[in-house]
Short mmCIF file of C-alpha atoms in Angstrom, two decimals:
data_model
loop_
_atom_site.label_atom_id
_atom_site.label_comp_id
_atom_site.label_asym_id
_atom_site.label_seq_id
_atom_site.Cartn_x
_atom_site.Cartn_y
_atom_site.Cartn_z
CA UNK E 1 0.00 0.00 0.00
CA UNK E 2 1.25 3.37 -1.05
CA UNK E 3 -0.18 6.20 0.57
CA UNK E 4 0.69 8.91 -1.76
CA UNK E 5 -1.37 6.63 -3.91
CA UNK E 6 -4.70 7.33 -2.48
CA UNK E 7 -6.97 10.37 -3.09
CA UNK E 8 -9.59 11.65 -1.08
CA UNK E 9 -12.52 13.40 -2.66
CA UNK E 10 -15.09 15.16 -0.75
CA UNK E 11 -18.07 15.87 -2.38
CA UNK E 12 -19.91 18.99 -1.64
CA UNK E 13 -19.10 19.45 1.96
CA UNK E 14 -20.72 22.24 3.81
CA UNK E 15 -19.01 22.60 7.06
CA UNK E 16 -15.39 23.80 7.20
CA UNK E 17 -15.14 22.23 10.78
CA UNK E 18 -15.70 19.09 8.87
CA UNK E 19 -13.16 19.54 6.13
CA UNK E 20 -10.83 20.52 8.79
CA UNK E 21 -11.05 17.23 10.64
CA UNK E 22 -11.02 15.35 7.59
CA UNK E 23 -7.90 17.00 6.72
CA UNK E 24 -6.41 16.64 10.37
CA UNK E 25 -7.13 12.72 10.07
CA UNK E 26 -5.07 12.46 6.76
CA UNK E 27 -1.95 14.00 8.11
CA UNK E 28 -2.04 11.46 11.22
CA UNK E 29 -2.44 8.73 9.32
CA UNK E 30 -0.18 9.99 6.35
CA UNK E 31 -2.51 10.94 3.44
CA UNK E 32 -1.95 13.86 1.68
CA UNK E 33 -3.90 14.49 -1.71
CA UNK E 34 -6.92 16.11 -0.62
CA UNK E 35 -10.12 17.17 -3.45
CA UNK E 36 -13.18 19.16 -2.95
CA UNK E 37 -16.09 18.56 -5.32
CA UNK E 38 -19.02 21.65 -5.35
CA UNK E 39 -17.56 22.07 -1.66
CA UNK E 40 -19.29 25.47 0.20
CA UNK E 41 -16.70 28.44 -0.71
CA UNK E 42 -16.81 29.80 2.48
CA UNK E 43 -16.54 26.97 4.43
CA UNK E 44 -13.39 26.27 2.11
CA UNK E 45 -11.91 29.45 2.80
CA UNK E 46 -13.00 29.32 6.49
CA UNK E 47 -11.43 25.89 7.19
CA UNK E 48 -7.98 26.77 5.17
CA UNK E 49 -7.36 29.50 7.12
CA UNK E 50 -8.02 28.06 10.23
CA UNK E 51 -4.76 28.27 12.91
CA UNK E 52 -4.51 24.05 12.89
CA UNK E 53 -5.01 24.18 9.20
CA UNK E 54 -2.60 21.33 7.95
CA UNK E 55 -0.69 20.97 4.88
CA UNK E 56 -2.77 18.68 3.29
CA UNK E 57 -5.81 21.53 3.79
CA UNK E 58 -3.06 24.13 2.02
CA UNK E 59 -2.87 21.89 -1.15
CA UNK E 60 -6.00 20.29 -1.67
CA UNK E 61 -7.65 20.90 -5.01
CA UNK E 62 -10.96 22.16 -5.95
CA UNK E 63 -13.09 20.92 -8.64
CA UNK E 64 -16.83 21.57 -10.10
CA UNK E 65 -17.05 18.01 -11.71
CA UNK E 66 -16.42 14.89 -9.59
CA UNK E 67 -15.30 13.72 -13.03
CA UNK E 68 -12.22 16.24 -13.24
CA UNK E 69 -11.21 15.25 -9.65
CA UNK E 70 -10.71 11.66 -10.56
CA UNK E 71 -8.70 11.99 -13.50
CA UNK E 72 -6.13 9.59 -13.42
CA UNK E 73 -7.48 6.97 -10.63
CA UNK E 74 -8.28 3.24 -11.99
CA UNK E 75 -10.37 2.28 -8.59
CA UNK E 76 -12.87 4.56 -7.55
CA UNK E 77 -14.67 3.89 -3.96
CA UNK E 78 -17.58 5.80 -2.89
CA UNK E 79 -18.60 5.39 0.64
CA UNK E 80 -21.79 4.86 2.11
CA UNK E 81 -23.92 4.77 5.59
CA UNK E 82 -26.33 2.65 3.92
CA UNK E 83 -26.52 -1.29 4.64
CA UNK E 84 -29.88 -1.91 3.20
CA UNK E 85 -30.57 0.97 0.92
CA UNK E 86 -31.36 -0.70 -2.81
CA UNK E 87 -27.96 -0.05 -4.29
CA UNK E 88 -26.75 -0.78 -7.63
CA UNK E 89 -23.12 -1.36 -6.53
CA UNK E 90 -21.51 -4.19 -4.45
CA UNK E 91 -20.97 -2.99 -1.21
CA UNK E 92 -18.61 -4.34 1.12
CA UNK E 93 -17.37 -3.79 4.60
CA UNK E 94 -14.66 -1.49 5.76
CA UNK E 95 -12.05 -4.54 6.87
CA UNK E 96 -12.55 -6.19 3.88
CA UNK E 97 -13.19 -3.41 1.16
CA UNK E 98 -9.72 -2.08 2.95
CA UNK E 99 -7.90 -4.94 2.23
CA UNK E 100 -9.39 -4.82 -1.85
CA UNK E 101 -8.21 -0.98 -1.58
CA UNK E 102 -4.90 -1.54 0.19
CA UNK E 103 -4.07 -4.22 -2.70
CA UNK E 104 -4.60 -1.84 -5.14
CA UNK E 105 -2.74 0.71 -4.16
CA UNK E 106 0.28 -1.29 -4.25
CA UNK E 107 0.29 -0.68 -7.80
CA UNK E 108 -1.80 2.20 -8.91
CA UNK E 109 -3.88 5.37 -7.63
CA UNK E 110 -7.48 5.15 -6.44
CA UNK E 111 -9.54 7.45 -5.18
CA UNK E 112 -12.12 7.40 -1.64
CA UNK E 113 -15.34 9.35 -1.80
CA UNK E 114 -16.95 10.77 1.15
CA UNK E 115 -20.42 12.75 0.30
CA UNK E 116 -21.60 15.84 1.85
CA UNK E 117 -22.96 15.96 5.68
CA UNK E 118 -26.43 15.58 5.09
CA UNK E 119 -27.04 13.38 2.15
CA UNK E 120 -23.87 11.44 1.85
CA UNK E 121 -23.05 10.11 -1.78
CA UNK E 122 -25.81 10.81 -4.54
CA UNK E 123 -26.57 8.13 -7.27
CA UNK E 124 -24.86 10.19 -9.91
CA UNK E 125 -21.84 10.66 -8.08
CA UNK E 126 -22.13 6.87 -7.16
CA UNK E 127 -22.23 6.11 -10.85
CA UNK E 128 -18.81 7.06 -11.11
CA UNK E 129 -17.79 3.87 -8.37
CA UNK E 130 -16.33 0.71 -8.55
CA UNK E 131 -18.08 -0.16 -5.46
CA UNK E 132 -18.92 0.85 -1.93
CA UNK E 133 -17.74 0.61 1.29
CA UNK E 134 -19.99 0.94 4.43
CA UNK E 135 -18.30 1.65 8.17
CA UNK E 136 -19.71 -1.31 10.07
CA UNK E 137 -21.64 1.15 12.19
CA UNK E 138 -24.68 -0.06 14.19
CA UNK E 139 -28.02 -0.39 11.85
CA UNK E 140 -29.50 1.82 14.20
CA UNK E 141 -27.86 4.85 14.05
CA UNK E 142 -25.53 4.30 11.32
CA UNK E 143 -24.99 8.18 9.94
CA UNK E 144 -21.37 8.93 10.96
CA UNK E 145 -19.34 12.37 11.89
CA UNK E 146 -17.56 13.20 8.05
CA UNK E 147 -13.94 13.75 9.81
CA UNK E 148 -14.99 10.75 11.96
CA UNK E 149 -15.71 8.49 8.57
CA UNK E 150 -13.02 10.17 6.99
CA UNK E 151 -10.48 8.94 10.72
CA UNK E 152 -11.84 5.46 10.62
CA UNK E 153 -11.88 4.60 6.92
CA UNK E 154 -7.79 5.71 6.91
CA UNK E 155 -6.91 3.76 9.92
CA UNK E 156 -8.26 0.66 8.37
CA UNK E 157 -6.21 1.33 5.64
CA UNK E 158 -2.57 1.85 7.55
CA UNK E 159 -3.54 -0.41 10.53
CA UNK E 160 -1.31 -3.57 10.45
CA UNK E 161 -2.19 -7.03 9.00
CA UNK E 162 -1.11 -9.92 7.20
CA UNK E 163 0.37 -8.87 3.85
CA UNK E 164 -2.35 -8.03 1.19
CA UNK E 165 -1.80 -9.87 -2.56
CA UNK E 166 -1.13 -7.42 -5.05
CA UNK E 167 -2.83 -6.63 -8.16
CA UNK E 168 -1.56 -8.12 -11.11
CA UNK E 169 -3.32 -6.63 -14.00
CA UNK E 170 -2.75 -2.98 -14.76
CA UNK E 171 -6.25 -1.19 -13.97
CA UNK E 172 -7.62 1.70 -16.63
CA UNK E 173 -7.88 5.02 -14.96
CA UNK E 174 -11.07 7.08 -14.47
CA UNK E 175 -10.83 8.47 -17.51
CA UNK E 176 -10.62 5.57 -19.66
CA UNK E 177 -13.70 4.54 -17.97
CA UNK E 178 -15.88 7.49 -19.10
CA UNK E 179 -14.69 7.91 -22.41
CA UNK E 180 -15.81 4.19 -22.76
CA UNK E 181 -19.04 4.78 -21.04
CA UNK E 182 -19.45 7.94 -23.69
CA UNK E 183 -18.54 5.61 -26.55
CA UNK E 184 -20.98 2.97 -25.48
CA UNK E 185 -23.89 5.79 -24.91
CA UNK E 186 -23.49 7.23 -28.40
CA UNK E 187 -23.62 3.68 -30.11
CA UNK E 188 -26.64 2.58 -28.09
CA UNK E 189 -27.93 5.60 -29.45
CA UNK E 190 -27.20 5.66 -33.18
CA UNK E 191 -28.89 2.11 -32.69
CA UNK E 192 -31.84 3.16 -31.95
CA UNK E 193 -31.92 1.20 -28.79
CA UNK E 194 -34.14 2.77 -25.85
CA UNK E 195 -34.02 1.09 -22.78
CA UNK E 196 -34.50 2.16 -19.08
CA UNK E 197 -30.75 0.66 -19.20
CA UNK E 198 -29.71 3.21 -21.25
CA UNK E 199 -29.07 6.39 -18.94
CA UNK E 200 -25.97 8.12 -19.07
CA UNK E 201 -25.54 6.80 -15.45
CA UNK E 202 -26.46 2.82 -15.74
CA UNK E 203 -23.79 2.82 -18.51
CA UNK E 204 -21.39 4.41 -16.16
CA UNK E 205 -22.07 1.89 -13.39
CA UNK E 206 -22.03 -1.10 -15.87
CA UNK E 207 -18.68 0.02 -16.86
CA UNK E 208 -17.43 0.13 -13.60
CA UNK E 209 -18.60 -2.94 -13.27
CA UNK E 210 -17.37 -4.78 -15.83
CA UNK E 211 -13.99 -2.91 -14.74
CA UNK E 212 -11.70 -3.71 -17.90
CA UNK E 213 -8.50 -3.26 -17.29
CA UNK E 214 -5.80 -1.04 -18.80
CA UNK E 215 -5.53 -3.05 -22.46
CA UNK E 216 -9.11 -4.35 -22.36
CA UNK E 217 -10.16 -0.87 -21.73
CA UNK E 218 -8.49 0.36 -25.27
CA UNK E 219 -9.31 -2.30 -27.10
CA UNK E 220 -13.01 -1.96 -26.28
CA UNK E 221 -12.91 1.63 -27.40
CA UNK E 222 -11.34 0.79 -30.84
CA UNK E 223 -14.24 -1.48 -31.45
CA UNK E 224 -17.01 1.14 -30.25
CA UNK E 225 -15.43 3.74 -32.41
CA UNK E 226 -15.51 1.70 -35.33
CA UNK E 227 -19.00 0.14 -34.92
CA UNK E 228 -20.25 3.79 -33.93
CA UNK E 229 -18.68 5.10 -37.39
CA UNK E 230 -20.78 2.25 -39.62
CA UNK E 231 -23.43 2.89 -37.29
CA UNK E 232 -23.33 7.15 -38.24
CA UNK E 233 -22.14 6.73 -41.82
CA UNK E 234 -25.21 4.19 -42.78
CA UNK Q 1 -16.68 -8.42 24.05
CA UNK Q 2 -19.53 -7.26 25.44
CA UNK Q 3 -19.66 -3.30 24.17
CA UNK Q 4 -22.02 -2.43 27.42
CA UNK Q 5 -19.35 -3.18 29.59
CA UNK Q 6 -16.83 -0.89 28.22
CA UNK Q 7 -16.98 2.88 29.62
CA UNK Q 8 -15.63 5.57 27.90
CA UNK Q 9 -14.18 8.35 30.22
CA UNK Q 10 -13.37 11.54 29.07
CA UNK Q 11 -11.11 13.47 31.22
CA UNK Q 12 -11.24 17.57 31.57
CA UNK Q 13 -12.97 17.68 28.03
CA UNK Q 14 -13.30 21.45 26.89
CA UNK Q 15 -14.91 22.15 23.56
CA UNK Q 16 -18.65 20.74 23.47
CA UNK Q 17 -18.19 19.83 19.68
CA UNK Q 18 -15.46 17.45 20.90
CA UNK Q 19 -17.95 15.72 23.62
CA UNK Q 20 -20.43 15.43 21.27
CA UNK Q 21 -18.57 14.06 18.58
CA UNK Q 22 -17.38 11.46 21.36
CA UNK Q 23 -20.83 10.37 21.95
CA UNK Q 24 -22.05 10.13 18.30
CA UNK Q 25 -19.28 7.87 17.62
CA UNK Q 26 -20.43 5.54 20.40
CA UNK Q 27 -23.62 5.44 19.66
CA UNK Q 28 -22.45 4.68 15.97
CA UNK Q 29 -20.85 1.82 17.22
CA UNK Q 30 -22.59 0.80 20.24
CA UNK Q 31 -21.29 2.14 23.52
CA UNK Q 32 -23.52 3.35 25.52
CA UNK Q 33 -21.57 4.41 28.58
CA UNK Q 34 -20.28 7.64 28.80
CA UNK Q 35 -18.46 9.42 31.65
CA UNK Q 36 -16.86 12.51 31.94
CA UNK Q 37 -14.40 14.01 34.74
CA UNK Q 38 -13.91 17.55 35.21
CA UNK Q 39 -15.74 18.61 32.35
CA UNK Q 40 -15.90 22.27 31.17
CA UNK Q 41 -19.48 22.84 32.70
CA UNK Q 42 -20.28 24.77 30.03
CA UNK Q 43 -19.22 22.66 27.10
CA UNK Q 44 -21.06 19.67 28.83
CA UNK Q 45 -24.55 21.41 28.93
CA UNK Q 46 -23.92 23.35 25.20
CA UNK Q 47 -23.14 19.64 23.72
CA UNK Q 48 -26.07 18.02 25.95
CA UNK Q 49 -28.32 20.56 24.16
CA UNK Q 50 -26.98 20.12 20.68
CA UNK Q 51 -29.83 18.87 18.53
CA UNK Q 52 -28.10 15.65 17.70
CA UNK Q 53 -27.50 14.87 21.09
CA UNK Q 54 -27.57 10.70 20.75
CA UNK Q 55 -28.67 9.30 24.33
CA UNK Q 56 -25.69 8.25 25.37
CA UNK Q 57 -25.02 12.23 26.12
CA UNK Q 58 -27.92 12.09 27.95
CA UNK Q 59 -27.30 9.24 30.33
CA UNK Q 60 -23.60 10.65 30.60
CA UNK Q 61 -22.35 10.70 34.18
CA UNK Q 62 -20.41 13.54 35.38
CA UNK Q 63 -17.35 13.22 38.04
CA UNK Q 64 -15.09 15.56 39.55
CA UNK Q 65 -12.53 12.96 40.29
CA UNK Q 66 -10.63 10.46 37.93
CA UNK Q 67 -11.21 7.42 40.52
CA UNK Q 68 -14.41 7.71 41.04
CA UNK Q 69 -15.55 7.51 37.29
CA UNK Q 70 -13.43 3.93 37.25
CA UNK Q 71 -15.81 2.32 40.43
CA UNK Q 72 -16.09 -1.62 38.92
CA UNK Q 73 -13.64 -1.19 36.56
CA UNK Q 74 -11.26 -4.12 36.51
CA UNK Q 75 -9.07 -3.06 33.43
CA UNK Q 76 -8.15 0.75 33.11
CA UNK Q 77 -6.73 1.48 29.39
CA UNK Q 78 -5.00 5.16 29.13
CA UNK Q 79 -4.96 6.24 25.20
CA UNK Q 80 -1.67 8.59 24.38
CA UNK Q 81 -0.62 10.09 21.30
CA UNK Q 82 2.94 9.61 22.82
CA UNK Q 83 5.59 7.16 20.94
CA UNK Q 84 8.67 8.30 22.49
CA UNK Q 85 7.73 9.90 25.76
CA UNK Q 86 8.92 8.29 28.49
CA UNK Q 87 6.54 6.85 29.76
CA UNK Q 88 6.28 4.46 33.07
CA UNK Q 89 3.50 2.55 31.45
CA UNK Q 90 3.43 -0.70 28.85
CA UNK Q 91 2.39 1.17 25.60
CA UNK Q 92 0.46 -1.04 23.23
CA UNK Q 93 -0.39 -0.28 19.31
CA UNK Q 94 -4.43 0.16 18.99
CA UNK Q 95 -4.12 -3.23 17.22
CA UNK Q 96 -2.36 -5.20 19.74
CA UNK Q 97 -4.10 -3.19 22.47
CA UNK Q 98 -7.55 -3.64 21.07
CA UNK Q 99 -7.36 -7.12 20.80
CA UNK Q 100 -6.47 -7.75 25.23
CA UNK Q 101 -9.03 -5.04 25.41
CA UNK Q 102 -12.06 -6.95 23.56
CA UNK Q 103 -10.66 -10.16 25.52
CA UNK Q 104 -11.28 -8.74 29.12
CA UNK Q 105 -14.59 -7.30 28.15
CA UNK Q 106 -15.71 -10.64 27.45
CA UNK Q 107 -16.04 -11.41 30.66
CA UNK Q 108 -15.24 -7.96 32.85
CA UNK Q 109 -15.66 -4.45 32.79
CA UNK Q 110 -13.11 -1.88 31.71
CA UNK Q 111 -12.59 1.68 31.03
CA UNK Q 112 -10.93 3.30 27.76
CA UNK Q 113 -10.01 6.91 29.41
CA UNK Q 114 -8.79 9.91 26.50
CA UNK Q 115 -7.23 12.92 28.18
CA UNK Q 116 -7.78 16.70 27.49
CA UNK Q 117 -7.98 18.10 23.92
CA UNK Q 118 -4.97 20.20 24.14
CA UNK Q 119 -2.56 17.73 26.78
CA UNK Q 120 -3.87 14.68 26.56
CA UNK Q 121 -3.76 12.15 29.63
CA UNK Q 122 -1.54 13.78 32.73
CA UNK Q 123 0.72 11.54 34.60
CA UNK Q 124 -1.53 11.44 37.39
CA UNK Q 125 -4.35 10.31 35.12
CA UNK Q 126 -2.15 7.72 33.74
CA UNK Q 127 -1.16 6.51 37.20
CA UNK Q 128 -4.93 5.07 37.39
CA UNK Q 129 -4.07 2.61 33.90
CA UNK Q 130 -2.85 -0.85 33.70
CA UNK Q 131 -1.63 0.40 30.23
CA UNK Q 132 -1.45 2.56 27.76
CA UNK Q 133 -2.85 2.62 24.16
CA UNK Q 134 -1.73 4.42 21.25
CA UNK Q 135 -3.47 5.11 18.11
CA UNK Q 136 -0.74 4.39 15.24
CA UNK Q 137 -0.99 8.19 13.60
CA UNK Q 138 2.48 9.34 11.90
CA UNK Q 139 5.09 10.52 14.73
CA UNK Q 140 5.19 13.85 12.83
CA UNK Q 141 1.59 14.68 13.21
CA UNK Q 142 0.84 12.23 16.27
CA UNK Q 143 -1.80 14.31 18.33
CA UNK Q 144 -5.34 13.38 16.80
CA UNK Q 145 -8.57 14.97 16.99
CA UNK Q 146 -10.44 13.59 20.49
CA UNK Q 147 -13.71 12.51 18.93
CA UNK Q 148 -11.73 11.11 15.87
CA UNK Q 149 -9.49 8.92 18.13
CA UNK Q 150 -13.11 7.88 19.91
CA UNK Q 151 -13.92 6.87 16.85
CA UNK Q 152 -11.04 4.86 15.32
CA UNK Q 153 -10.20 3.05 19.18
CA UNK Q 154 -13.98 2.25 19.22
CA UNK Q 155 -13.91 0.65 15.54
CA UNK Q 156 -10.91 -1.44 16.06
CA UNK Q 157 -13.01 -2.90 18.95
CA UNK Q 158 -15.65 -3.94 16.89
CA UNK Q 159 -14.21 -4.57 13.74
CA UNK Q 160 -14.76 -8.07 12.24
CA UNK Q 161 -10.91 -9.37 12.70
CA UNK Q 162 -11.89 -12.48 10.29
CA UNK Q 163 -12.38 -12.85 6.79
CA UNK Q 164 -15.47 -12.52 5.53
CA UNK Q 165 -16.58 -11.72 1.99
CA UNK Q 166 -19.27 -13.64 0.04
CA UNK Q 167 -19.56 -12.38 -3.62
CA UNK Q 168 -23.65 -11.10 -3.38
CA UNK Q 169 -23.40 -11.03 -7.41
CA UNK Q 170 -24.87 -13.73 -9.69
CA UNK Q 171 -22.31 -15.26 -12.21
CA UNK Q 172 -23.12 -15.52 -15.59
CA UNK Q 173 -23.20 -19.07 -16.71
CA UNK Q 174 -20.63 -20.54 -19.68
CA UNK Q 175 -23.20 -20.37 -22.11
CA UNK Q 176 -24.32 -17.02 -21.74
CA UNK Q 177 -20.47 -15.55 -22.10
CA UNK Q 178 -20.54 -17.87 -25.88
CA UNK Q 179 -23.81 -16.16 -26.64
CA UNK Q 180 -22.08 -12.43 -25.88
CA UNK Q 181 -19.10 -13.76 -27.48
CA UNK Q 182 -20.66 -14.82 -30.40
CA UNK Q 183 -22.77 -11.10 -30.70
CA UNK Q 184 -19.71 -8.96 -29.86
CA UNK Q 185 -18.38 -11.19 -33.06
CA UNK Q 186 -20.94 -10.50 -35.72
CA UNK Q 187 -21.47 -6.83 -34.63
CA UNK Q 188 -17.38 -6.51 -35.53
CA UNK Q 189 -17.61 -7.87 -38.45
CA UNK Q 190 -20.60 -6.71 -39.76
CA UNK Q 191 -19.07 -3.12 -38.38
CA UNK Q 192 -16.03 -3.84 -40.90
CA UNK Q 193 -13.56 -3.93 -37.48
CA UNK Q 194 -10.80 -5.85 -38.66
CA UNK Q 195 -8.03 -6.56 -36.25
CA UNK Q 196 -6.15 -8.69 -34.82
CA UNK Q 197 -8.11 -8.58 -31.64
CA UNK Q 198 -10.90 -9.62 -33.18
CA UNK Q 199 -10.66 -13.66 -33.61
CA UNK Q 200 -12.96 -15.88 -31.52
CA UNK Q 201 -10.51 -16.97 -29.42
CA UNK Q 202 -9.30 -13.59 -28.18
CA UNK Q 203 -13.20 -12.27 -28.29
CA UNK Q 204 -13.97 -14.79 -25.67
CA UNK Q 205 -10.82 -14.46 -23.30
CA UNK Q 206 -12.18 -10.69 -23.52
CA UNK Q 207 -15.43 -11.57 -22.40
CA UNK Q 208 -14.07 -14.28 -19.57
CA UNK Q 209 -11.88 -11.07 -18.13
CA UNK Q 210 -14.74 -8.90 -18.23
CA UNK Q 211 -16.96 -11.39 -16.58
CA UNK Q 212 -20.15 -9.95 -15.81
CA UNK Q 213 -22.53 -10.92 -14.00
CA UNK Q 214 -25.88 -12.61 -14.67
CA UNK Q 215 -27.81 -9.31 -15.08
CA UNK Q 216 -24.95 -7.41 -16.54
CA UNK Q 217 -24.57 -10.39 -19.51
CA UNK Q 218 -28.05 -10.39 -20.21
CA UNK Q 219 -28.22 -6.21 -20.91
CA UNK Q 220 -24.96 -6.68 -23.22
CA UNK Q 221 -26.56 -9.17 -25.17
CA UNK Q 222 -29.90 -6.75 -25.21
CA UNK Q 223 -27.33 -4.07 -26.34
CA UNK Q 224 -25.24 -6.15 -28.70
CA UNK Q 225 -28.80 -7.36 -30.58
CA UNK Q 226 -29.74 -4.00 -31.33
CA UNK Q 227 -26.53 -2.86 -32.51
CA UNK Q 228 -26.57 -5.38 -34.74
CA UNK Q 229 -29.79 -5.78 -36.15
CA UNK Q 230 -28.87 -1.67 -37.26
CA UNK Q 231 -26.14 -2.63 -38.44
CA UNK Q 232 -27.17 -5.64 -40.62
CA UNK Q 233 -30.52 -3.53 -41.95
CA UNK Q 234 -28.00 -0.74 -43.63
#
């Protein structure tokens, strides 16, 4: 597991306490590529300027697409209070989506998704996910603290166990992903094929979980492109 | 381990987001006793009153000495932030620590007690512990948030240490990979792709790496049929 490896995105977060914490956890535990999605300006500003502000809070990056602030990453993890919610992803549980995580950051980056206070992740930005992970929390009250989700999620990630197996297979990054998704849309499309399947953000989510890797990923393209040109031309 | 026999004690706490934070974590994962010793006065009402107040801030039990918030207590566990200090106490890693922890609370009560926000445990605090625990942050940026180290210290007691992980997802049987294998092969063709990707053999070892699911194979077909019956009709 290589730390430097792993990004966290927030998406829209709205208090700058929060963010604060959240950046206060990934110093201890030795994270330091921090992204904001649609976060609150002024709690931003508020929570960079604060006296305890840390370095990772000085460098961490803004976006207004949660696509732009996973450019580059080939496993994207949203995370999730839900257990029972109807989900269209596999979700797993913190020890052992950490171990799935750790493995592949021995290799290559991946990014950890935390949603905003009240709502948590949205199904669009979920789209975007490999899977989920869910905090084993009790059914009951199972809403967690962001910086405390943020604390917990990290330590299960540098906390020590038996060695992980690495990843073999080199993963496609994020971007891959979508352009594949966007090839796959358009074709449908041109085929005249309307299906409840069909939305921008099933496609997505199949993608993900299909999860080609880096070679698969480019192959699969060339063939959408070309069926997608007879498809236009005809 | 028995959570309800575990108290949390929370010496000379002073900001009320910190004490409330400490409860919500505990009620997230399922300790309900909370005591606090030499509390601010004023943070302990403000966070009692905080509209998220879970019940366990409500049945909290205010001290104004140390001892007398560890009455039936037969293990006392000090947490530190402290690698190097010199300390007159065993100091144990959370994960070595949690583990004797979750074994006496299988059969008798103990207290985990966190020190002040801004010094931590004192030496006459720690003079009450059998041992000390410490949270595995980096030794640059040690000192952790006190409702954050709640929360990790409380999730390493709880946290499944075995292996599970059943795949949820239906497989796609043999002979509905042939049948994509065989579609994703006519719409190439019949799409004028010609490469060297494209022979059976190599379509199907594509498909097998893919492997979707049940679901998942049955919407590529769906897909793959349309495509191709455009295709085919131009």
């Amino acid at each position: 597991m290589i730390p430097s490896r792993l990004r966290i995105v927030l998406v829209s977060p709205r208090n700058p306490l929060n963010i604060g914490a959240a950046a206060r956890a990934m110093s201890n535990f030795g994270f330091f590529d921090l992204h904001l999605v649609n976060a609150y300006d002024v709690a931003f500003r508020e929570a960079r300027s604060a006296v305890n502000a840390a370095a990772v809070l000085q460098n961490a990056r803004e976006h207004s697409s949660l696509a732009s602030a996973l450019d580059g990453c080939s496993l994207v993890v949203g995370t999730t209070a839900a257990a029972h919610r109807q989900l269209q992803h596999p979700l797993r549980r913190l020890e052992a989506g950490g171990r799935l995580l750790r493995a592949h950051l021995a290799s290559a980056p991946a990014a950890l998704l935390f949603g905003s206070e009240k709502f948590g992740l949205g199904n669009d930005d979920m789209s975007y996910c490999h899977w989920l992970l869910r905090i084993p929390s009790r059914p009951e009250h199972p809403s967690m603290n962001l910086g405390q989700a943020v604390a917990v999620s990290l330590y299960e990630l540098i906390r020590q166990s038996r060695a992980p197996q690495p990843e073999t297979r080199r993963p496609a990054p994020a971007e891959d992903l979508d352009r594949l998704s966007a090839l796959l849309e358009q074709a449908l499309l041109a085929s005249g094929y309307a299906h409840a399947n069909s939305t921008p953000a099933k496609i997505r989510r199949l993608i993900r979980r299909l999860n080609p890797g880096l070679h698969d990923a480019e192959v699969l393209q060339g063939m959408l492109r070309q069926i997608l040109w007879k498809l236009s031309g005809s």
